[in-house]
């Protein structure tokens, strides 16, 4: 019987080529999408799980409740925090402090580069984390202050095939370190990323006090003993920070290490772009795309039910039981799914490089060397076959032999209603995704074109590291003399960068218990000119700012003035600053957040970034000219820059990636839905062949027949809109609420989506409907 079942299945595939192609194409695309998402989900869930102590590792996080009701969380602490926590709590076996630094200049011989993954850390790093050493002793590689550990990738970059052990590496032109260890490259599914590591004590060379409690900027990881309940431990350490910093309003908790990548959305400066919500969203998208392909299979199987009725009747007459027929039809659907899997695997191999580029991952597809992955994929294919075949199997096996053999069988209104329901559901999902695509793209366009209050175009941002911060005035003056340059400024960070912050809880005339977080940035006197900022009142900084009294000058934005309730802010005290000017509000962070209180101060020692406003024109010539000026003032430093508008766009990188994936998913969903619609149009035209012939004999025109056949499909799409619109409105409104500034939900977005889908649906069925409408009525009346 198995041989017979296989023969019948292959015969049906060969006989109904168009239906077989639709099923095969739909299932292949659905399975390919599902496999790609499975690879991505597997990669995301694997983050930080390769460490032997992963279950006992945690990251310290501080929390501060603002007067606005918002709780701010940060994973940054003073240098003295880690040792104090270990000393005060026996549950803590070890702590590791970790700080990465961008833009360090690393030099070996004539080779010098800016490096963004340069870490300062404790010697215990390699004891509590599983970062395998290829060379060196993990117990001693970071004990000497002048030691440095680098990854094998950096060892090859700087030393080629030579032995790097014991060699000297110069950092920032003045600090020398000796290579004591070579690390295996850090896996890309680790949220801790670094290429160089030196002992934390070296932060002293950059102005850090190793025992201070006033400067927050160090990540601290904690290893608890095996029997400690971290949630209970969190209640014990909640007020720990007040013991060493009496004035702090911050509370403390530990975050499980394995949850850092996917559960840090509410933690600022978390250093990881992962989000558990996207795991859910993309998994659902893949599932629904696969489900739509299964619906096509069900639809076409039930549509062809009358053709298979006689086969079912004959099998039952000769003794087949219903379970045998169910087994047969399940087998056919699973066979189709396994055939589709072969094509899907080819699609995955071809699409994986582009998918890696889109997601910025380095995923591989070792299906034959990974039995667990192979079994998972086979399981998905078999499950897909069962899901696609479940309704046809039970529906076809229920036919009564007498009706089937006497040609009095009909699938009835139930089968027709079921098919319509499936088609409508497909288009509900498709229209939902189209609306989502329109709104996501509109929001991205809104973000890119919104007036941020700054002139972001034609501004170069260059890191001042490796001693350059001390020579910035010479560098600034040399570049400013260039005719292609409009203005030059220095700052502690660019507007798109990470700012310092302080608690705004002490100002002159304060009559409330309210407190806020104020972002701080150190800038020079030309900052206004470079970014085109507007001063509302007062003045900006002078090149040589005179203190006037014991308080440093500060320029605040309008939001800060409103938060403090000041009517005449000039000259007023804010903590240890005095206000000399008020800036018109501008966006200095992502549009996900509303404009926060901001203070600009004038402390040249903190400058880390050079901002160069170039004149529009021949860009290549201008950049070459600026590079020439740079090399005159700083010949030993690489000329590496980025445009400010590109840096601002990166704030929305995750949103843009989500938008791209939604675009692709929408296209696939629309394609699969149209495949099914094409098959249904073919079936409907075939079923109504005689009717069309009779109508033409009685004078019906080709356009009227085309409208007649297209009307039913149009009604399905219109019905789908009625369901899809409210669902899309609710979901997209919630997504837009994640932005403090967003585009409006215009009814035209929904109408546009409806028109697009309806147009594509009509075009999809037009071939079959026109073919039927143009057929010779004599041929139609002789049909069967």
Short mmCIF file of N, CA, C and O in Angstrom, two decimals, residues 630-681:
data_model
loop_
_atom_site.label_atom_id
_atom_site.label_comp_id
_atom_site.label_asym_id
_atom_site.label_seq_id
_atom_site.Cartn_x
_atom_site.Cartn_y
_atom_site.Cartn_z
N UNK A 630 45.22 68.06 8.66
CA UNK A 630 45.36 67.14 9.81
C UNK A 630 46.80 66.62 9.89
O UNK A 630 47.40 66.59 10.97
N UNK A 631 47.32 66.19 8.79
CA UNK A 631 48.66 65.58 8.78
C UNK A 631 49.74 66.60 9.09
O UNK A 631 50.83 66.23 9.55
N UNK A 632 49.48 67.88 8.86
CA UNK A 632 50.45 68.91 9.24
C UNK A 632 50.51 69.05 10.76
O UNK A 632 51.58 69.22 11.33
N UNK A 633 49.34 69.01 11.40
CA UNK A 633 49.27 69.22 12.85
C UNK A 633 49.47 67.94 13.65
O UNK A 633 49.99 67.98 14.77
N UNK A 634 49.06 66.78 13.09
CA UNK A 634 49.15 65.51 13.83
C UNK A 634 49.60 64.40 12.90
O UNK A 634 48.83 63.49 12.60
N UNK A 635 50.84 64.45 12.42
CA UNK A 635 51.30 63.46 11.43
C UNK A 635 51.34 62.03 11.94
O UNK A 635 51.30 61.09 11.16
N UNK A 636 51.43 61.86 13.26
CA UNK A 636 51.55 60.50 13.81
C UNK A 636 50.20 59.84 14.06
O UNK A 636 50.15 58.68 14.49
N UNK A 637 49.12 60.57 13.77
CA UNK A 637 47.79 60.04 14.10
C UNK A 637 46.99 59.79 12.82
O UNK A 637 46.96 60.64 11.93
N UNK A 638 46.34 58.63 12.74
CA UNK A 638 45.53 58.35 11.54
C UNK A 638 44.37 59.34 11.42
O UNK A 638 43.78 59.76 12.42
N UNK A 639 44.06 59.70 10.19
CA UNK A 639 42.93 60.59 9.92
C UNK A 639 41.70 59.73 9.69
O UNK A 639 41.43 59.25 8.60
N UNK A 640 40.96 59.48 10.76
CA UNK A 640 39.76 58.65 10.70
C UNK A 640 38.58 59.48 11.19
O UNK A 640 38.60 60.02 12.29
N UNK A 641 37.56 59.59 10.36
CA UNK A 641 36.43 60.45 10.66
C UNK A 641 35.11 59.72 10.39
O UNK A 641 35.08 58.67 9.76
N UNK A 642 34.05 60.30 10.83
CA UNK A 642 32.71 59.87 10.46
C UNK A 642 31.84 61.12 10.35
O UNK A 642 32.10 62.13 11.02
N UNK A 643 30.83 61.05 9.52
CA UNK A 643 29.91 62.18 9.39
C UNK A 643 28.89 62.14 10.51
O UNK A 643 28.39 61.08 10.90
N UNK A 644 28.58 63.31 11.04
CA UNK A 644 27.66 63.40 12.17
C UNK A 644 26.28 62.87 11.82
O UNK A 644 25.64 62.18 12.64
N UNK A 645 25.79 63.16 10.60
CA UNK A 645 24.45 62.68 10.24
C UNK A 645 24.41 61.16 10.19
O UNK A 645 23.40 60.54 10.53
N UNK A 646 25.53 60.51 9.80
CA UNK A 646 25.59 59.05 9.80
C UNK A 646 25.58 58.51 11.22
O UNK A 646 24.95 57.48 11.50
N UNK A 647 26.28 59.21 12.12
CA UNK A 647 26.30 58.78 13.52
C UNK A 647 24.91 58.89 14.14
O UNK A 647 24.49 58.04 14.93
N UNK A 648 24.16 59.94 13.77
CA UNK A 648 22.80 60.11 14.28
C UNK A 648 21.90 59.02 13.72
O UNK A 648 21.05 58.46 14.43
N UNK A 649 22.08 58.67 12.45
CA UNK A 649 21.28 57.60 11.85
C UNK A 649 21.50 56.27 12.57
O UNK A 649 20.59 55.43 12.65
N UNK A 650 22.70 56.06 13.10
CA UNK A 650 23.00 54.80 13.79
C UNK A 650 22.20 54.64 15.07
O UNK A 650 22.08 53.53 15.59
N UNK A 651 21.68 55.75 15.60
CA UNK A 651 20.84 55.65 16.79
C UNK A 651 19.59 54.82 16.51
O UNK A 651 18.97 54.29 17.43
N UNK A 652 19.24 54.72 15.23
CA UNK A 652 18.03 54.01 14.85
C UNK A 652 18.34 52.77 14.03
O UNK A 652 17.51 52.28 13.27
N UNK A 653 19.57 52.26 14.21
CA UNK A 653 20.00 51.09 13.44
C UNK A 653 19.07 49.90 13.67
O UNK A 653 18.67 49.23 12.72
N UNK A 654 18.74 49.64 14.93
CA UNK A 654 17.87 48.50 15.24
C UNK A 654 16.51 48.68 14.59
O UNK A 654 15.95 47.75 13.99
N UNK A 655 15.95 49.90 14.66
CA UNK A 655 14.65 50.16 14.05
C UNK A 655 14.72 49.98 12.54
O UNK A 655 13.78 49.46 11.92
N UNK A 656 15.83 50.42 11.94
CA UNK A 656 15.98 50.27 10.49
C UNK A 656 16.08 48.80 10.10
O UNK A 656 15.52 48.38 9.07
N UNK A 657 16.80 48.02 10.90
CA UNK A 657 16.91 46.58 10.63
C UNK A 657 15.54 45.92 10.74
O UNK A 657 15.18 45.07 9.91
N UNK A 658 14.79 46.29 11.77
CA UNK A 658 13.44 45.74 11.93
C UNK A 658 12.59 46.09 10.71
O UNK A 658 11.85 45.26 10.17
N UNK A 659 12.71 47.35 10.26
CA UNK A 659 11.95 47.77 9.09
C UNK A 659 12.31 46.97 7.85
O UNK A 659 11.43 46.59 7.07
N UNK A 660 13.60 46.70 7.66
CA UNK A 660 14.04 45.92 6.50
C UNK A 660 13.49 44.50 6.56
O UNK A 660 13.06 43.94 5.54
N UNK A 661 13.53 43.90 7.75
CA UNK A 661 13.03 42.53 7.89
C UNK A 661 11.52 42.49 7.66
O UNK A 661 11.00 41.57 7.02
N UNK A 662 10.80 43.50 8.16
CA UNK A 662 9.36 43.57 7.94
C UNK A 662 9.06 43.74 6.45
O UNK A 662 8.12 43.14 5.92
N UNK A 663 9.88 44.53 5.75
CA UNK A 663 9.71 44.70 4.30
C UNK A 663 9.82 43.36 3.58
O UNK A 663 9.00 43.03 2.71
N UNK A 664 10.86 42.60 3.93
CA UNK A 664 11.07 41.29 3.30
C UNK A 664 9.93 40.34 3.63
O UNK A 664 9.41 39.63 2.76
N UNK A 665 9.53 40.33 4.91
CA UNK A 665 8.43 39.45 5.33
C UNK A 665 7.14 39.81 4.60
O UNK A 665 6.36 38.93 4.22
N UNK A 666 6.91 41.11 4.42
CA UNK A 666 5.71 41.55 3.71
C UNK A 666 5.71 41.06 2.27
O UNK A 666 4.69 40.58 1.76
N UNK A 667 6.86 41.18 1.62
CA UNK A 667 6.96 40.71 0.24
C UNK A 667 6.69 39.21 0.15
O UNK A 667 5.94 38.75 -0.72
N UNK A 668 7.29 38.44 1.06
CA UNK A 668 7.09 36.98 1.04
C UNK A 668 5.63 36.63 1.31
O UNK A 668 5.06 35.74 0.65
N UNK A 669 5.02 37.32 2.29
CA UNK A 669 3.61 37.04 2.61
C UNK A 669 2.71 37.37 1.42
O UNK A 669 1.79 36.60 1.09
N UNK A 670 2.99 38.49 0.79
CA UNK A 670 2.18 38.89 -0.37
C UNK A 670 2.35 37.91 -1.52
O UNK A 670 1.39 37.54 -2.20
N UNK A 671 3.59 37.45 -1.71
CA UNK A 671 3.87 36.50 -2.79
C UNK A 671 3.13 35.18 -2.55
O UNK A 671 2.49 34.63 -3.46
N UNK A 672 3.19 34.68 -1.32
CA UNK A 672 2.53 33.40 -1.00
C UNK A 672 1.01 33.54 -1.11
O UNK A 672 0.32 32.66 -1.63
N UNK A 673 0.49 34.68 -0.61
CA UNK A 673 -0.96 34.89 -0.70
C UNK A 673 -1.41 34.95 -2.16
O UNK A 673 -2.45 34.39 -2.52
N UNK A 674 -0.62 35.59 -3.00
CA UNK A 674 -0.97 35.69 -4.42
C UNK A 674 -0.84 34.34 -5.13
O UNK A 674 -1.60 34.04 -6.06
N UNK A 675 0.11 33.53 -4.69
CA UNK A 675 0.20 32.17 -5.25
C UNK A 675 -1.09 31.41 -4.99
O UNK A 675 -1.64 30.77 -5.88
N UNK A 676 -1.56 31.49 -3.75
CA UNK A 676 -2.81 30.81 -3.41
C UNK A 676 -3.99 31.38 -4.16
O UNK A 676 -4.87 30.63 -4.62
N UNK A 677 -4.02 32.70 -4.30
CA UNK A 677 -5.11 33.33 -5.02
C UNK A 677 -5.11 32.92 -6.50
O UNK A 677 -6.17 32.70 -7.10
N UNK A 678 -3.92 32.82 -7.06
CA UNK A 678 -3.79 32.38 -8.45
C UNK A 678 -4.36 30.96 -8.61
O UNK A 678 -5.09 30.67 -9.56
N UNK A 679 -4.02 30.09 -7.68
CA UNK A 679 -4.53 28.72 -7.73
C UNK A 679 -6.03 28.67 -7.59
O UNK A 679 -6.72 27.92 -8.31
N UNK A 680 -6.57 29.50 -6.66
CA UNK A 680 -8.02 29.53 -6.47
C UNK A 680 -8.73 30.11 -7.70
O UNK A 680 -9.82 29.68 -8.08
N UNK A 681 -8.10 31.12 -8.34
CA UNK A 681 -8.69 31.70 -9.55
C UNK A 681 -8.73 30.67 -10.66
O UNK A 681 -9.72 30.57 -11.42
#
